[in-house]
Amino acid sequence: SQQGEEDPQALSIQEGENATMNCSYKTSINNLQWYRQNSGRGLVHLILIRSNEREKHSGRLRVTLDTSKKSSSLLITASRAADTASYFCAPTNSGGYNKLIFGAGTRLAVHP
Amino acid sequence: TAGITQAPTSQILAAGRSMTLRCTQDMRHNAMYWYRQDLGLGLRLIHYSNTAGTTGKGEVPDGYSVSRANTDDFPLTLASAVPSQTSVYFCASSERGYNEQFFGPGTRLTVL
């Protein structure tokens, strides 16, 4: 597997605003996953998008995938203070089990 | 169901001592993983196991060993701890390759 690189490193917004985080990777993938980590806790899986999908929704989350640009974005709409967390992407390519390699993540702060 | 449990929650260890971090899952997942997360950084894979009886090395395996005697348990052992192993350790599991991983709550280890 390969490492995804999240951008920006940090994002600060007000409640109700949308938050967009980006992920870039280097080689072809089978799928790409997004995870959230609240401070001091384990990661929680948010959404998985396969290489043949371009967009996927889950509640207030929207993930897009552009394999030609080797990039993905995570959009959180109508953000809440509870969305404050670090967000990580994990691209997965072929060749074995899901050995995820995480980048440094995007630290999102949502202010009331 | 409990999901994934880790023990202990935290530990202070003298350099040179050995320690085993425990991880147990009750989801009958085939694959299990150990990650470490240093302050402000993403997770790095230490060791993984695709199925009971097999293990493999991740990005940062040196100084750590694992075993997978059965499906549920995946202990991580530090034979002779060093201060650079101070970190938060997360165990994870997945049903099979390419699927989402489920993370435990973590073990905070300080080596002095």
Coordinates of C-alpha atoms in Angstrom, one line a residue:
Chain A
S1 CA 0.0 0.0 0.0
Q2 CA 1.0 3.6 -0.3
Q3 CA 0.8 6.7 1.8
G4 CA -1.8 9.4 1.2
E5 CA -0.9 13.0 1.8
E6 CA -3.6 15.2 3.3
D7 CA -4.0 18.9 2.6
P8 CA -4.3 21.3 4.4
Q9 CA -2.4 20.2 7.5
A10 CA -4.9 22.3 9.6
L11 CA -8.3 23.8 9.0
S12 CA -10.3 26.1 11.3
I13 CA -13.9 26.9 10.5
Q14 CA -17.1 28.0 12.2
E15 CA -20.0 25.8 12.9
G16 CA -22.3 25.5 9.9
E17 CA -19.6 26.0 7.4
N18 CA -18.4 23.3 5.0
A19 CA -15.0 21.7 5.4
T20 CA -13.0 20.3 2.5
M21 CA -9.9 18.2 2.9
N22 CA -7.8 16.8 0.1
C23 CA -5.7 13.7 -0.4
S24 CA -3.1 12.9 -3.0
Y25 CA -1.4 9.7 -3.8
K26 CA 1.2 8.4 -6.2
T27 CA 0.2 5.1 -7.9
S28 CA -2.9 3.3 -9.0
I29 CA -5.3 2.2 -6.3
N30 CA -8.1 -0.3 -5.6
N31 CA -9.8 1.9 -3.2
L32 CA -9.3 4.8 -0.9
Q33 CA -10.6 5.1 2.7
W34 CA -11.1 8.1 5.0
Y35 CA -10.8 7.8 8.7
R36 CA -11.4 10.2 11.6
Q37 CA -9.5 10.4 14.9
N38 CA -10.8 12.3 17.9
S39 CA -8.1 13.4 20.2
G40 CA -6.5 10.5 22.0
R41 CA -8.8 7.9 20.5
G42 CA -8.5 5.2 17.9
L43 CA -9.3 5.8 14.2
V44 CA -12.9 5.4 13.1
H45 CA -13.6 4.4 9.5
L46 CA -15.8 7.0 7.7
I47 CA -16.1 5.9 4.1
L48 CA -14.5 3.8 1.4
I49 CA -14.6 4.7 -2.3
R50 CA -13.6 2.2 -4.9
S51 CA -11.4 3.1 -7.9
N52 CA -14.3 2.8 -10.3
E53 CA -16.4 5.2 -8.3
R54 CA -16.3 9.0 -8.6
E55 CA -18.4 10.1 -5.7
K56 CA -19.9 8.7 -2.6
H57 CA -22.1 10.1 0.1
S58 CA -22.6 9.2 3.7
G59 CA -24.8 11.5 5.7
R60 CA -23.0 14.9 5.8
L61 CA -20.0 13.4 4.2
R62 CA -19.2 13.6 0.5
V63 CA -16.1 11.9 -1.0
T64 CA -14.9 12.4 -4.5
L65 CA -12.2 10.5 -6.3
D66 CA -10.3 11.5 -9.4
T67 CA -8.0 8.7 -10.4
S68 CA -6.6 10.7 -13.4
K69 CA -5.3 13.3 -10.9
K70 CA -4.6 10.7 -8.2
S71 CA -6.6 12.7 -5.7
S72 CA -9.6 12.5 -3.4
S73 CA -11.5 15.1 -1.4
L74 CA -13.6 14.8 1.7
L75 CA -16.3 17.4 2.2
I76 CA -18.1 17.8 5.5
T77 CA -21.2 19.9 5.1
A78 CA -22.9 22.0 7.8
S79 CA -20.0 21.2 10.2
R80 CA -20.5 20.8 13.9
A81 CA -18.2 21.3 16.9
A82 CA -18.3 17.5 17.2
D83 CA -16.6 17.2 13.8
T84 CA -13.4 18.6 15.4
A85 CA -10.9 15.8 14.8
S86 CA -8.0 14.7 12.6
Y87 CA -8.9 13.2 9.3
F88 CA -6.7 10.7 7.4
C89 CA -6.9 9.2 4.0
A90 CA -5.6 5.7 3.2
P91 CA -5.2 4.7 -0.5
T92 CA -4.9 1.0 -1.1
N93 CA -3.4 -0.7 -4.1
S94 CA -3.3 -4.3 -5.2
G95 CA -0.9 -6.8 -4.0
G96 CA -2.1 -8.1 -0.7
Y97 CA -3.9 -7.3 2.4
N98 CA -4.9 -3.9 3.5
K99 CA -1.7 -2.6 5.0
L100 CA -2.8 1.0 5.4
I101 CA -0.1 3.7 5.4
F102 CA -1.3 7.0 6.9
G103 CA -0.1 10.5 6.4
A104 CA 0.0 13.2 9.0
G105 CA -3.7 14.0 8.5
T106 CA -5.7 17.2 8.4
R107 CA -6.5 18.7 11.8
L108 CA -10.0 20.2 11.7
A109 CA -11.2 22.6 14.3
V110 CA -14.9 23.6 14.2
H111 CA -15.7 26.5 16.5
P112 CA -19.1 27.1 18.0
Chain B
T1 CA -19.9 -6.9 21.1
A2 CA -16.8 -5.4 22.5
G3 CA -15.0 -5.0 19.1
I4 CA -11.3 -4.6 19.8
T5 CA -9.9 -4.3 23.3
Q6 CA -6.4 -3.3 24.2
A7 CA -4.5 -3.6 27.5
P8 CA -3.1 -1.9 29.4
T9 CA -4.6 1.6 28.7
S10 CA -1.3 3.2 29.6
Q11 CA 2.0 2.1 31.0
I12 CA 5.3 3.7 32.1
L13 CA 8.2 1.3 31.5
A14 CA 11.9 1.5 32.4
A15 CA 14.3 1.3 29.5
G16 CA 15.6 -2.2 29.0
R17 CA 12.5 -3.9 30.4
S18 CA 10.2 -6.0 28.3
M19 CA 6.5 -5.6 27.9
T20 CA 3.6 -7.2 26.0
L21 CA 0.8 -5.1 24.7
R22 CA -2.4 -7.1 24.4
C23 CA -5.0 -6.9 21.7
T24 CA -8.2 -9.0 21.4
Q25 CA -11.0 -8.8 18.9
D26 CA -14.3 -10.6 19.0
M27 CA -15.4 -10.0 15.4
R28 CA -13.6 -13.1 13.9
H29 CA -11.7 -10.9 11.6
N30 CA -8.9 -12.6 9.6
A31 CA -6.4 -9.7 9.6
M32 CA -5.0 -7.8 12.5
Y33 CA -2.5 -4.9 12.7
W34 CA -0.3 -3.0 15.1
Y35 CA 0.4 0.7 14.6
R36 CA 2.2 3.3 16.5
Q37 CA 1.4 7.0 16.6
D38 CA 3.9 9.6 17.7
L39 CA 2.7 13.0 18.9
G40 CA 1.2 15.0 16.1
L41 CA 1.9 12.4 13.4
G42 CA -0.1 9.8 11.5
L43 CA 0.0 6.1 12.3
R44 CA 2.8 3.8 11.2
L45 CA 2.4 0.1 10.7
I46 CA 4.6 -2.1 12.9
H47 CA 3.5 -5.6 12.2
Y48 CA 0.4 -7.3 10.7
S49 CA -1.2 -10.7 10.4
N50 CA -3.3 -11.8 7.5
T51 CA -4.6 -14.8 9.3
A52 CA -4.0 -16.9 12.3
G53 CA -0.5 -18.5 12.2
T54 CA 1.0 -15.9 9.9
T55 CA 2.6 -12.5 10.5
G56 CA 4.4 -9.9 8.5
K57 CA 6.6 -6.8 9.0
G58 CA 5.3 -3.3 8.4
E59 CA 7.1 0.0 8.1
V60 CA 8.7 0.1 11.5
P61 CA 9.1 -3.5 12.8
D62 CA 12.5 -3.2 14.6
G63 CA 12.4 -3.7 18.3
Y64 CA 9.0 -5.3 18.2
S65 CA 7.7 -8.9 17.7
V66 CA 4.2 -10.3 17.3
S67 CA 2.5 -13.7 17.3
R68 CA -0.9 -14.9 16.1
A69 CA -1.7 -18.2 17.7
N70 CA -5.4 -17.8 17.2
T71 CA -7.9 -15.6 15.4
D72 CA -8.8 -13.3 18.3
D73 CA -5.5 -12.4 19.9
F74 CA -2.5 -10.4 18.5
P75 CA 0.0 -9.5 21.2
L76 CA 2.8 -7.1 20.6
T77 CA 6.1 -7.6 22.5
L78 CA 8.9 -5.1 23.2
A79 CA 11.8 -7.3 24.2
S80 CA 14.0 -4.5 25.5
A81 CA 12.3 -1.1 25.5
V82 CA 14.0 2.1 24.5
P83 CA 12.8 5.7 25.0
S84 CA 12.2 6.1 21.2
Q85 CA 9.4 3.5 21.6
T86 CA 7.4 6.0 23.7
S87 CA 4.2 6.3 21.6
V88 CA 0.6 5.5 21.5
Y89 CA 0.0 2.0 20.1
F90 CA -3.2 1.1 18.2
C91 CA -4.3 -2.4 17.3
A92 CA -6.7 -2.8 14.4
S93 CA -8.5 -5.6 12.6
S94 CA -10.3 -6.1 9.3
E95 CA -12.5 -8.8 7.8
R96 CA -10.2 -9.4 4.9
G97 CA -8.0 -7.4 2.6
Y98 CA -9.1 -4.0 1.3
N99 CA -11.9 -3.6 3.8
E100 CA -12.2 -1.0 6.5
Q101 CA -10.2 -1.5 9.6
F102 CA -11.6 -1.3 13.1
F103 CA -9.3 0.3 15.7
G104 CA -8.9 -0.3 19.4
P105 CA -8.7 2.5 21.9
G106 CA -4.9 2.5 22.1
T107 CA -2.2 1.9 24.7
R108 CA -0.1 5.0 25.8
L109 CA 3.4 3.8 26.5
T110 CA 6.1 5.9 28.0
V111 CA 9.6 4.5 28.2
L112 CA 12.0 6.2 30.6

